[in-house]
Coordinates of N, CA and C and ligand atoms in Angstrom, one line a residue:
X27 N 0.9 -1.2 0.0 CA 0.0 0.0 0.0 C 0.9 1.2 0.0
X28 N 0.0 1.9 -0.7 CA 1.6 3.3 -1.0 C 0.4 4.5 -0.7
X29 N 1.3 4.8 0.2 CA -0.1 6.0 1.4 C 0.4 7.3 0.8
X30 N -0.4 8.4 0.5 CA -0.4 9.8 0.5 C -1.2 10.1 1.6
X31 N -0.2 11.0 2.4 CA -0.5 12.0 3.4 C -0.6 13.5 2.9
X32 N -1.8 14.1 3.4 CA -1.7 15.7 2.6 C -2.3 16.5 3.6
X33 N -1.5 17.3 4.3 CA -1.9 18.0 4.9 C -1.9 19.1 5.3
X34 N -2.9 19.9 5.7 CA -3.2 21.5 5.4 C -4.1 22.3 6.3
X35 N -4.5 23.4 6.6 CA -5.6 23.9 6.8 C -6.5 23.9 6.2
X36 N -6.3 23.8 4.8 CA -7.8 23.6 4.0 C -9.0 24.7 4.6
X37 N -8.7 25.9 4.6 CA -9.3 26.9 4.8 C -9.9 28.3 4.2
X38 N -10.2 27.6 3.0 CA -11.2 26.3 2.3 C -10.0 25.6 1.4
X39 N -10.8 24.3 1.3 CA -9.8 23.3 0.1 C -10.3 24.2 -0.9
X40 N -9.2 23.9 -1.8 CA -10.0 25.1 -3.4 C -9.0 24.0 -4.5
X41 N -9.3 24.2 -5.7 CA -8.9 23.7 -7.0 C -7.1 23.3 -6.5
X42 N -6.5 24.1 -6.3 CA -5.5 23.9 -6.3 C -4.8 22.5 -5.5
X43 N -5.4 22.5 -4.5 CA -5.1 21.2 -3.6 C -5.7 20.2 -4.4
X44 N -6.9 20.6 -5.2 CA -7.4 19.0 -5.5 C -6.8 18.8 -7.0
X45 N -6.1 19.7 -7.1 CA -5.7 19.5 -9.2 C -3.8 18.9 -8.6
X46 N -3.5 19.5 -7.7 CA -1.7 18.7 -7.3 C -2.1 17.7 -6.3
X47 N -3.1 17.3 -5.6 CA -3.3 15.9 -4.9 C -3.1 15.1 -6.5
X48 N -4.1 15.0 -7.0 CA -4.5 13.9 -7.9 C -3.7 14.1 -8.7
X49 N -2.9 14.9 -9.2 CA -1.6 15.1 -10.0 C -0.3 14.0 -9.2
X50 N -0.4 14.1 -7.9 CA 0.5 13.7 -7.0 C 0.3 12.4 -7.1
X51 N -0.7 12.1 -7.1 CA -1.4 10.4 -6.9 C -1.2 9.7 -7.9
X52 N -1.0 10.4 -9.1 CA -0.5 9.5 -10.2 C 0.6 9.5 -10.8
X53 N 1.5 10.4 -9.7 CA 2.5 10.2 -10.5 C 3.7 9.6 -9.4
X54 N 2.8 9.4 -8.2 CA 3.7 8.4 -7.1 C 2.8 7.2 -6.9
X55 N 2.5 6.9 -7.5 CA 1.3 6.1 -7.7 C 0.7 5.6 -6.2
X56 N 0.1 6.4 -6.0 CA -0.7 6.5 -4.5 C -2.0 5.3 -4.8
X57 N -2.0 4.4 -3.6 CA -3.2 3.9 -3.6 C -4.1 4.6 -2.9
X58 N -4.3 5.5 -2.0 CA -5.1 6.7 -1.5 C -4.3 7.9 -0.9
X59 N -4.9 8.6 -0.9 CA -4.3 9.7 -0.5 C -5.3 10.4 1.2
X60 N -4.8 10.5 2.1 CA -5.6 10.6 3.5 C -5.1 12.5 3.3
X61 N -6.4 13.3 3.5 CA -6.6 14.5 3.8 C -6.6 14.5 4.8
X62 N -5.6 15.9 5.6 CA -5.3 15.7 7.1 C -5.7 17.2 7.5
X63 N -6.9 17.7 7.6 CA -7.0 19.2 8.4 C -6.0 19.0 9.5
X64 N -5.5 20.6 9.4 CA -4.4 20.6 10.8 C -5.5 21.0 11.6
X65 N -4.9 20.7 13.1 CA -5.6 21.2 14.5 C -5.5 22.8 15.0
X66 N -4.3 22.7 15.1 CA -3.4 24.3 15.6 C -2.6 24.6 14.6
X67 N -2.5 25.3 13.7 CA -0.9 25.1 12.3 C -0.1 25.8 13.1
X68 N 1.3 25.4 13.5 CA 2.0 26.0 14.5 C 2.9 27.1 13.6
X69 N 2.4 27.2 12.1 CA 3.4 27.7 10.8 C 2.5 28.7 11.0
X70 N 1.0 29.2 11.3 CA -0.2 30.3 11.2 C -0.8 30.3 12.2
X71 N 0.1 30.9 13.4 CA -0.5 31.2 14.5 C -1.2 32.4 14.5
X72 N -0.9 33.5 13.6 CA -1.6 34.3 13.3 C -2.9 34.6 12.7
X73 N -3.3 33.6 11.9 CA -4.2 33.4 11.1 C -5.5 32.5 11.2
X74 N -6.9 33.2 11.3 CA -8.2 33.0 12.1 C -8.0 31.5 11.0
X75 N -8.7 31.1 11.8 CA -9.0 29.4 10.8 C -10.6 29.5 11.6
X76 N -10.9 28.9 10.2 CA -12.5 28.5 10.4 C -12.4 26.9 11.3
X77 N -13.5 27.0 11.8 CA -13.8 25.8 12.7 C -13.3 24.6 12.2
X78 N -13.0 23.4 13.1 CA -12.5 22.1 12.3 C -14.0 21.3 11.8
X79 N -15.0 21.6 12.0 CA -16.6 21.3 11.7 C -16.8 22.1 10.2
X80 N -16.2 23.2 10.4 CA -16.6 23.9 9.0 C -15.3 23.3 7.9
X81 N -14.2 23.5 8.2 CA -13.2 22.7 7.7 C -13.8 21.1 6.9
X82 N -13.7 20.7 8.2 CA -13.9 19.5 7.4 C -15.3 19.1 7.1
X83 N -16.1 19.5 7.2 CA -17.4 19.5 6.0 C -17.0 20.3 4.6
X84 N -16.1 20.8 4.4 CA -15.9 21.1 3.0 C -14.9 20.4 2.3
X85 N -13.5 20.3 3.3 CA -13.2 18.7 2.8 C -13.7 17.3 2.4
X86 N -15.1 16.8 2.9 CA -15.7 16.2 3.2 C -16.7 15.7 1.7
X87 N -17.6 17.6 1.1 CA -18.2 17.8 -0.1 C -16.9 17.9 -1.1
X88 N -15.8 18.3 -1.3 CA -14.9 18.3 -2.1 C -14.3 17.2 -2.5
X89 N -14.8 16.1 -1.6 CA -14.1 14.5 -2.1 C -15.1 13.6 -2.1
X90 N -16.2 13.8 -2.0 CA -17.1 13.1 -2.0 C -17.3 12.0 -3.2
X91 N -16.9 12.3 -3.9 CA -17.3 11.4 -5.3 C -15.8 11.1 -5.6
X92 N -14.6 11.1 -4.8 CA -13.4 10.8 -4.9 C -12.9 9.5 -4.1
X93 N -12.8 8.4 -4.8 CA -13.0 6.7 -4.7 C -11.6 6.6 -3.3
X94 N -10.3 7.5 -4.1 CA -8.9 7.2 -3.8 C -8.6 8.5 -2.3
X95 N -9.6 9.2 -2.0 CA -10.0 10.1 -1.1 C -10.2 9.5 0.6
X96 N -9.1 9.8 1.5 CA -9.9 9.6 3.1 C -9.7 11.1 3.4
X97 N -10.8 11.0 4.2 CA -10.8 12.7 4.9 C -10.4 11.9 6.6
X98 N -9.6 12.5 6.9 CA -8.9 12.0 8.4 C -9.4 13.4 9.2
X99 N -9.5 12.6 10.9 CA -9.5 13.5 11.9 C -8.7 13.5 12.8
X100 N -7.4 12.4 11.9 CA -6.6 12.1 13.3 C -5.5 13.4 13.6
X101 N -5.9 14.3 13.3 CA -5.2 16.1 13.8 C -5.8 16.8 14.4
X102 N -7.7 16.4 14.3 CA -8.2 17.6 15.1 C -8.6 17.1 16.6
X103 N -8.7 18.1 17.1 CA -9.2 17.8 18.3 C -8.3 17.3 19.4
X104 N -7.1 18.2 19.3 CA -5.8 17.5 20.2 C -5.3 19.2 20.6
X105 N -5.1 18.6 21.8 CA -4.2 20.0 22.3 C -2.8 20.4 21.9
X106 N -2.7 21.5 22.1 CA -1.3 22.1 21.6 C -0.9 22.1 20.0
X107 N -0.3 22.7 19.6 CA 0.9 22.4 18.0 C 0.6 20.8 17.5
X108 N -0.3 21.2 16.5 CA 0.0 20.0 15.7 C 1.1 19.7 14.6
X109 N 2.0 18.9 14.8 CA 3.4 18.7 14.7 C 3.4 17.9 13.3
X110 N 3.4 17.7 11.9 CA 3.4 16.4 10.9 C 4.4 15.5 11.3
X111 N 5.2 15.8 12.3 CA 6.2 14.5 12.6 C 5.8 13.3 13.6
X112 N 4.7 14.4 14.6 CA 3.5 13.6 15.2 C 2.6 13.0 14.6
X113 N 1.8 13.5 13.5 CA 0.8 13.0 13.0 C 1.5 11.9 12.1
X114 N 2.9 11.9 11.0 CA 3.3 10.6 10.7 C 3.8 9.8 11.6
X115 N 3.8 10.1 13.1 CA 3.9 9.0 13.7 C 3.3 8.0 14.0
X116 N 1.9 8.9 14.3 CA 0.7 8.3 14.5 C 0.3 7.5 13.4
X117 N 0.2 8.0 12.1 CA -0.6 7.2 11.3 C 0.9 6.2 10.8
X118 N 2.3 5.8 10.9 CA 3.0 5.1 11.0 C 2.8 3.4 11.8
X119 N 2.4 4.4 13.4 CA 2.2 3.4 14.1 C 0.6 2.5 13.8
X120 N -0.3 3.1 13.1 CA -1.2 2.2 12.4 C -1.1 1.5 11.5
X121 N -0.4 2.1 10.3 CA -0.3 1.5 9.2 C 1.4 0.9 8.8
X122 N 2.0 -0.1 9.7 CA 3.2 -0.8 9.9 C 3.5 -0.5 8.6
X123 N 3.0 -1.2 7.5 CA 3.3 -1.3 6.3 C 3.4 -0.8 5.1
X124 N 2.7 0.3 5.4 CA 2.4 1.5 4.0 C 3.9 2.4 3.8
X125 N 4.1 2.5 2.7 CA 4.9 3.3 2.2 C 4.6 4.8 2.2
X126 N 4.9 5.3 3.0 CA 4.1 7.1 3.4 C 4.8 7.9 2.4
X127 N 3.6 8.3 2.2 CA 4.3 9.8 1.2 C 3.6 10.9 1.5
X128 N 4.3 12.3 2.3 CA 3.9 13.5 2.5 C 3.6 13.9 1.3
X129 N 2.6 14.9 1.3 CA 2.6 15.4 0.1 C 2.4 17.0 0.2
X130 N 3.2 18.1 -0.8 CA 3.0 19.3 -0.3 C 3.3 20.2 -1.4
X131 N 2.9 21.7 -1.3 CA 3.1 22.4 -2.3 C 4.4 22.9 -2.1
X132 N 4.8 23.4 -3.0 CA 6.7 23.9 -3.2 C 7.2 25.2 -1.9
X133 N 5.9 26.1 -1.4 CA 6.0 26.9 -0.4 C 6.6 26.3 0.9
X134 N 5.2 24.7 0.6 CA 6.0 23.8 2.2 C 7.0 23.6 2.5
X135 N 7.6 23.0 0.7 CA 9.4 22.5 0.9 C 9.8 23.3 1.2
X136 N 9.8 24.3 0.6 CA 10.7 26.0 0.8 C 11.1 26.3 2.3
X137 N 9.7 25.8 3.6 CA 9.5 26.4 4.7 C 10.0 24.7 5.5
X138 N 10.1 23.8 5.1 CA 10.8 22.6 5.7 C 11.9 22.6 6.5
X139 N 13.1 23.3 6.3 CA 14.0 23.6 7.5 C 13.4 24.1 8.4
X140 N 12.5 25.0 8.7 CA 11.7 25.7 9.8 C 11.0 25.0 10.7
X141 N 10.5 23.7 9.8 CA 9.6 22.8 10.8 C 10.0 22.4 12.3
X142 N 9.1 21.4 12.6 CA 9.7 20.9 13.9 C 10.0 19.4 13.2
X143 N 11.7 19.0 14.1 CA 12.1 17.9 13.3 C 11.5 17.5 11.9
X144 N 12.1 18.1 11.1 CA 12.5 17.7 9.2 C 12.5 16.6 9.2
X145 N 14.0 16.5 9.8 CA 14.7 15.0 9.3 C 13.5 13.4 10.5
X146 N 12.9 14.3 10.8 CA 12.0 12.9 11.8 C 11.2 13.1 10.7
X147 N 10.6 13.8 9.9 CA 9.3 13.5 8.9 C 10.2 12.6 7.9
X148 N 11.2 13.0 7.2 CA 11.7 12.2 6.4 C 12.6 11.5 6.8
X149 N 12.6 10.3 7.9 CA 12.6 9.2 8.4 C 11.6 8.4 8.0
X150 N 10.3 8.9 8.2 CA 9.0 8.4 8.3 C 8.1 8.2 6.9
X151 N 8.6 9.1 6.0 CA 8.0 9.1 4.8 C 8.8 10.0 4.1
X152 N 8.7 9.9 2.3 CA 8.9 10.5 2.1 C 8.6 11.7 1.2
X153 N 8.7 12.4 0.4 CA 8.0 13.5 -0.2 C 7.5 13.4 -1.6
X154 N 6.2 13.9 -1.4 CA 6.1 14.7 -3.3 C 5.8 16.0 -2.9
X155 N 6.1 16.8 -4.1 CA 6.0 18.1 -4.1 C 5.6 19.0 -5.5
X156 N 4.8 18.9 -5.7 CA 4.1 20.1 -6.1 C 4.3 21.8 -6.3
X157 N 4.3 21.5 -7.7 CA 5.1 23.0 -7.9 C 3.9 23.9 -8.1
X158 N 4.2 25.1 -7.4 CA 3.7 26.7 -7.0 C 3.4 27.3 -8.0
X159 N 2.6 28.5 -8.6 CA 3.3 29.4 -9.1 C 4.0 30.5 -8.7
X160 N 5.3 31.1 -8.4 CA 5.2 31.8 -7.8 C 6.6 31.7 -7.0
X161 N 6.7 30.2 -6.9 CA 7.3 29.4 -6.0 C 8.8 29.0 -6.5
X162 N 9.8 29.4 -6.6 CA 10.8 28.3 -6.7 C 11.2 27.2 -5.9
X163 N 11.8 26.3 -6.7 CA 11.8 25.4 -6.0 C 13.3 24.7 -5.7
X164 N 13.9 25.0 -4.8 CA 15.5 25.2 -4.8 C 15.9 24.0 -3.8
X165 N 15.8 22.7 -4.7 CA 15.8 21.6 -3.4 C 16.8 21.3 -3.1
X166 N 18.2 21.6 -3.6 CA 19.3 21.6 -3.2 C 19.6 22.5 -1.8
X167 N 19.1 23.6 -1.7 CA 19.2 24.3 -0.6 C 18.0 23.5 0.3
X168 N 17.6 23.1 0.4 CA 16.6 22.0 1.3 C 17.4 21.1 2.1
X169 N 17.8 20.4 0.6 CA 18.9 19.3 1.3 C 20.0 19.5 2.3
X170 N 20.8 21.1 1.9 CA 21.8 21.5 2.7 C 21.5 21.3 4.3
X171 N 20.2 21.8 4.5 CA 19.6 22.0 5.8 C 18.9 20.6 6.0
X172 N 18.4 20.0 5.5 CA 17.6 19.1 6.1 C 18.2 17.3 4.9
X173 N 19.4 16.6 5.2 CA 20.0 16.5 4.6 C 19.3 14.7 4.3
X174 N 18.4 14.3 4.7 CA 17.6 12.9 4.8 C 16.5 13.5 3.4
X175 N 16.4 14.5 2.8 CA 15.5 15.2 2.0 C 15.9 14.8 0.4
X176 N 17.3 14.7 0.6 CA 17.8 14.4 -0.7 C 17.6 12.9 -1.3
X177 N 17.2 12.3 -2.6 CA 16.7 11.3 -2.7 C 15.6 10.8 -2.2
X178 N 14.8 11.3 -1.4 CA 13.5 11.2 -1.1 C 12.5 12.2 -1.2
X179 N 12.8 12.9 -1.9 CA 11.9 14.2 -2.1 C 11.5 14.0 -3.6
X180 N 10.3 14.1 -4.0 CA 9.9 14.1 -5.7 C 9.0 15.3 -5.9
X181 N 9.7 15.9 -6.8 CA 9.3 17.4 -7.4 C 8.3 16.5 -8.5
X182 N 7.0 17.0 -8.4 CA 6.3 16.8 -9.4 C 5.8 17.8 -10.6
X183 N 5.6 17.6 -11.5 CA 5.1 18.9 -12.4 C 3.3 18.6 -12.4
X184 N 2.9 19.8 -12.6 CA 1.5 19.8 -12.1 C 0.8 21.0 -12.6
X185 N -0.4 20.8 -13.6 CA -0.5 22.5 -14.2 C -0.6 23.3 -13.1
X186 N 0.3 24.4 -12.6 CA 0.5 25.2 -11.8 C -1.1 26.3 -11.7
X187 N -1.3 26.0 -10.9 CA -2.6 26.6 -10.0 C -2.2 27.5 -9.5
X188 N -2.6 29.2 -9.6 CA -2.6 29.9 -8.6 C -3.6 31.0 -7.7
X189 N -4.5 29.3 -7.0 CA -5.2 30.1 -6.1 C -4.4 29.6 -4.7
X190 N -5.1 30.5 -4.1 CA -4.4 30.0 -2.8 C -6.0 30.5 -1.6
X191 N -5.7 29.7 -0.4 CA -6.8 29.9 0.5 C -7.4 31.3 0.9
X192 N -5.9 31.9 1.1 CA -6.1 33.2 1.7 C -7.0 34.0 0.7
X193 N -6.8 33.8 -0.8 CA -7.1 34.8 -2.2 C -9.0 34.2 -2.2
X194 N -9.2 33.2 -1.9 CA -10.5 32.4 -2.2 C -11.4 33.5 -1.1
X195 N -10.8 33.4 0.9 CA -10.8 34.4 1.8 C -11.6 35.7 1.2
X196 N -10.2 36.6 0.8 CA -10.1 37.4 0.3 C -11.2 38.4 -0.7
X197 N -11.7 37.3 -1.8 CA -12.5 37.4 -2.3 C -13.6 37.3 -2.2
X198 N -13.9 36.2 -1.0 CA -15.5 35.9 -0.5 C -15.7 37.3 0.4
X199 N -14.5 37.9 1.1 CA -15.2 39.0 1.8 C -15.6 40.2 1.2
X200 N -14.8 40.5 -0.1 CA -15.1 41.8 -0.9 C -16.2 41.3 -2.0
X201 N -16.8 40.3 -1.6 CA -17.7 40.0 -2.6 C -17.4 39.7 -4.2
X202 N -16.6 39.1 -4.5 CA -16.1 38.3 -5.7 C -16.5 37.3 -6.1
X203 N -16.1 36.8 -7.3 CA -16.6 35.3 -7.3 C -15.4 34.8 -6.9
X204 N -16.0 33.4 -6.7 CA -15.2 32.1 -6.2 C -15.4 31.1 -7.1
X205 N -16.9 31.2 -8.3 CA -17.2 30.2 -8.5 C -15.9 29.2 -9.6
X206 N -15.7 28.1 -9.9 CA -14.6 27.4 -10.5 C -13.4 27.1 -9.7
X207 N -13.4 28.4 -8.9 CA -12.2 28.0 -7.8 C -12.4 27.1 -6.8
X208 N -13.4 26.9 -6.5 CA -13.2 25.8 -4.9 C -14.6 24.8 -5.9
X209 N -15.3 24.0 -5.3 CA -15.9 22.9 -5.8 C -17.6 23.7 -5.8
X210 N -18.4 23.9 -6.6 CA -19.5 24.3 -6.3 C -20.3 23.7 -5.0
X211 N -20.0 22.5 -4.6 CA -20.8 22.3 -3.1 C -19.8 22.8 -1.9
X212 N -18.8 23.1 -2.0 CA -17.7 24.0 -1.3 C -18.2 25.4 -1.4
X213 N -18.5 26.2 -2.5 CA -19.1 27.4 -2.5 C -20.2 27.1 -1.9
X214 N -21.3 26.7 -1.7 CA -22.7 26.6 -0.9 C -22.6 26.8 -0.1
X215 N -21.4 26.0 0.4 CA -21.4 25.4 2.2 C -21.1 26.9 2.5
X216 N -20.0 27.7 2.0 CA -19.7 29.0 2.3 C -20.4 30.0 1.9
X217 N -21.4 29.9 1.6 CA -22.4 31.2 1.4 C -23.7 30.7 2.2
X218 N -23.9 29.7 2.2 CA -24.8 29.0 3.5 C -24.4 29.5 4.6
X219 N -23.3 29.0 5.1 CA -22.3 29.1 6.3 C -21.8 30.6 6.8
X220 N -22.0 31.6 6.1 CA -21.6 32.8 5.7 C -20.2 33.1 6.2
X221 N -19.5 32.2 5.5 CA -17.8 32.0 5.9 C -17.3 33.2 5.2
X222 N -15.9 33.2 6.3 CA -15.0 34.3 5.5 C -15.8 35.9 5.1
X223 N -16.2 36.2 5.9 CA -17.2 37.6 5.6 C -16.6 38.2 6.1
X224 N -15.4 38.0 7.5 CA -15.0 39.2 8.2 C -13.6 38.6 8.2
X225 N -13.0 40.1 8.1 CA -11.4 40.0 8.2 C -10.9 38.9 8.7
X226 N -9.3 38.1 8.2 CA -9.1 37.1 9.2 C -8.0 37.9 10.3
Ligands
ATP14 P1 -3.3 29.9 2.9 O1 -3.5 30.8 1.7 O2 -4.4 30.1 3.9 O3 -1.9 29.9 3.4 P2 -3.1 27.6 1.1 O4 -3.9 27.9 -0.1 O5 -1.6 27.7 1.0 O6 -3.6 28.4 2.4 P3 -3.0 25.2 2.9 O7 -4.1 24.5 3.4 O8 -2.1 26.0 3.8 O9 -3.5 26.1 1.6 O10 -2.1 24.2 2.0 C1 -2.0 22.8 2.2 C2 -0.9 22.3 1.3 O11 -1.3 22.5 -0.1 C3 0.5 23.0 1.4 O12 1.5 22.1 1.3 C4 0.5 24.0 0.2 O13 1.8 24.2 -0.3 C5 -0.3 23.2 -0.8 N1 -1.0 24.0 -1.8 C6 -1.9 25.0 -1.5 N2 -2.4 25.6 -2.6 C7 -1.7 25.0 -3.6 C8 -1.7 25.3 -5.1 N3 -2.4 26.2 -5.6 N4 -0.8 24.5 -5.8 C9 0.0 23.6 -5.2 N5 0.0 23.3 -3.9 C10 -0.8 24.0 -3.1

């Protein structure tokens, strides 16, 4: 079993996550890929996050009809900094056998020396990565710092998408469209929900 791990705040999931997951998935040939909302992002302590209920009901409608899709909760609802070197431990210590593969946009790699223990995530699994627009992608300086990165890291090519959560945000509050960018039952839930209307 060859695991994709993907994880985010998904606040809101939009096109971009779902066009480099499934880009990701076939080209490391993932037998599923597990969506992981973060709990606390210890990377955006600054930054209002919608509820882990509102979170993941749009994760939820956004994969619904997606076979190779788990929506996981094993991040919410825990105290403190949710850590990815904790959560691949966790889902390690279930899945003895799976071949783990983080999976992330080219900003993540970029921001990977910063993490808490690097070299413990890639102990544990290893990488795809998904190229930005926007984004270089300078893996050789990765490696300098985080040196278990090299040979296990896979830059993928992926039509480069550039929305991002904050811009989706952004737009729902100055009254823009969203529509094409996040999934139309993702836009519902947020104009139902009257998400993202006030500053984050
Ligand atoms: P925000 O704008 O709030 O920072 P985001 O759009 O970057 O959010 P996250 O939930 O923080 O979304 O991202 C989860 C993962 O998905 C990260 O590894 C990020 O690099 C990746 N990602 C997000 N948007 C894209 C995109 N448009 N193309 C490729 N990867 C992306």
């Amino acid at each position: 079993m060859r695991l994709g791990v993907f994880g985010g705040t998904f606040d809101p999931v939009h096109l971009g996550h779902l066009v480099s997951a499934s880009e990701m998935r076939e080209a490391c040939r993932l037998d599923q890929v597990w969506w992981v909302p973060a709990g606390s992002p210890p990377h955006k302590p600054g930054v209002a996050v919608s509820s882990d209920a509102d979170r993941l009901a749009m994760l939820r409608l956004a994969l619904e009809d997606d076979p190779g899709a788990v929506v996981s909760t094993a991040d919410l609802g825990r105290v403190g900094p949710s850590y990815t070197v904790d959560l691949l431990r966790r889902i390690r210590a279930e899945q003895a056998d799976a071949d783990l593969v983080f999976l992330m946009g080219g900003d993540s790699l970029r921001d990977l020396p910063t993490w808490h223990d690097p070299q413990g995530i890639l102990e544990i699994a290893t990488l795809a990565v998904a190229r930005r627009p926007g984004v270089s992608v300078d893996l050789d300086a990765v490696c300098r710092a985080v040196p278990n990165a090299a040979g296990r890291t896979q830059i993928v090519d992926v039509p480069l998408i550039g929305i991002s959560a904050t811009d989706i945000r952004g737009r729902v509050r100055s009254g823009r469209t969203i529509r094409h960018l996040v999934p139309a039952a993702v836009e519902a839930y947020i104009r139902a929900n009257r998400l993202y209307l006030v500053s984050d």
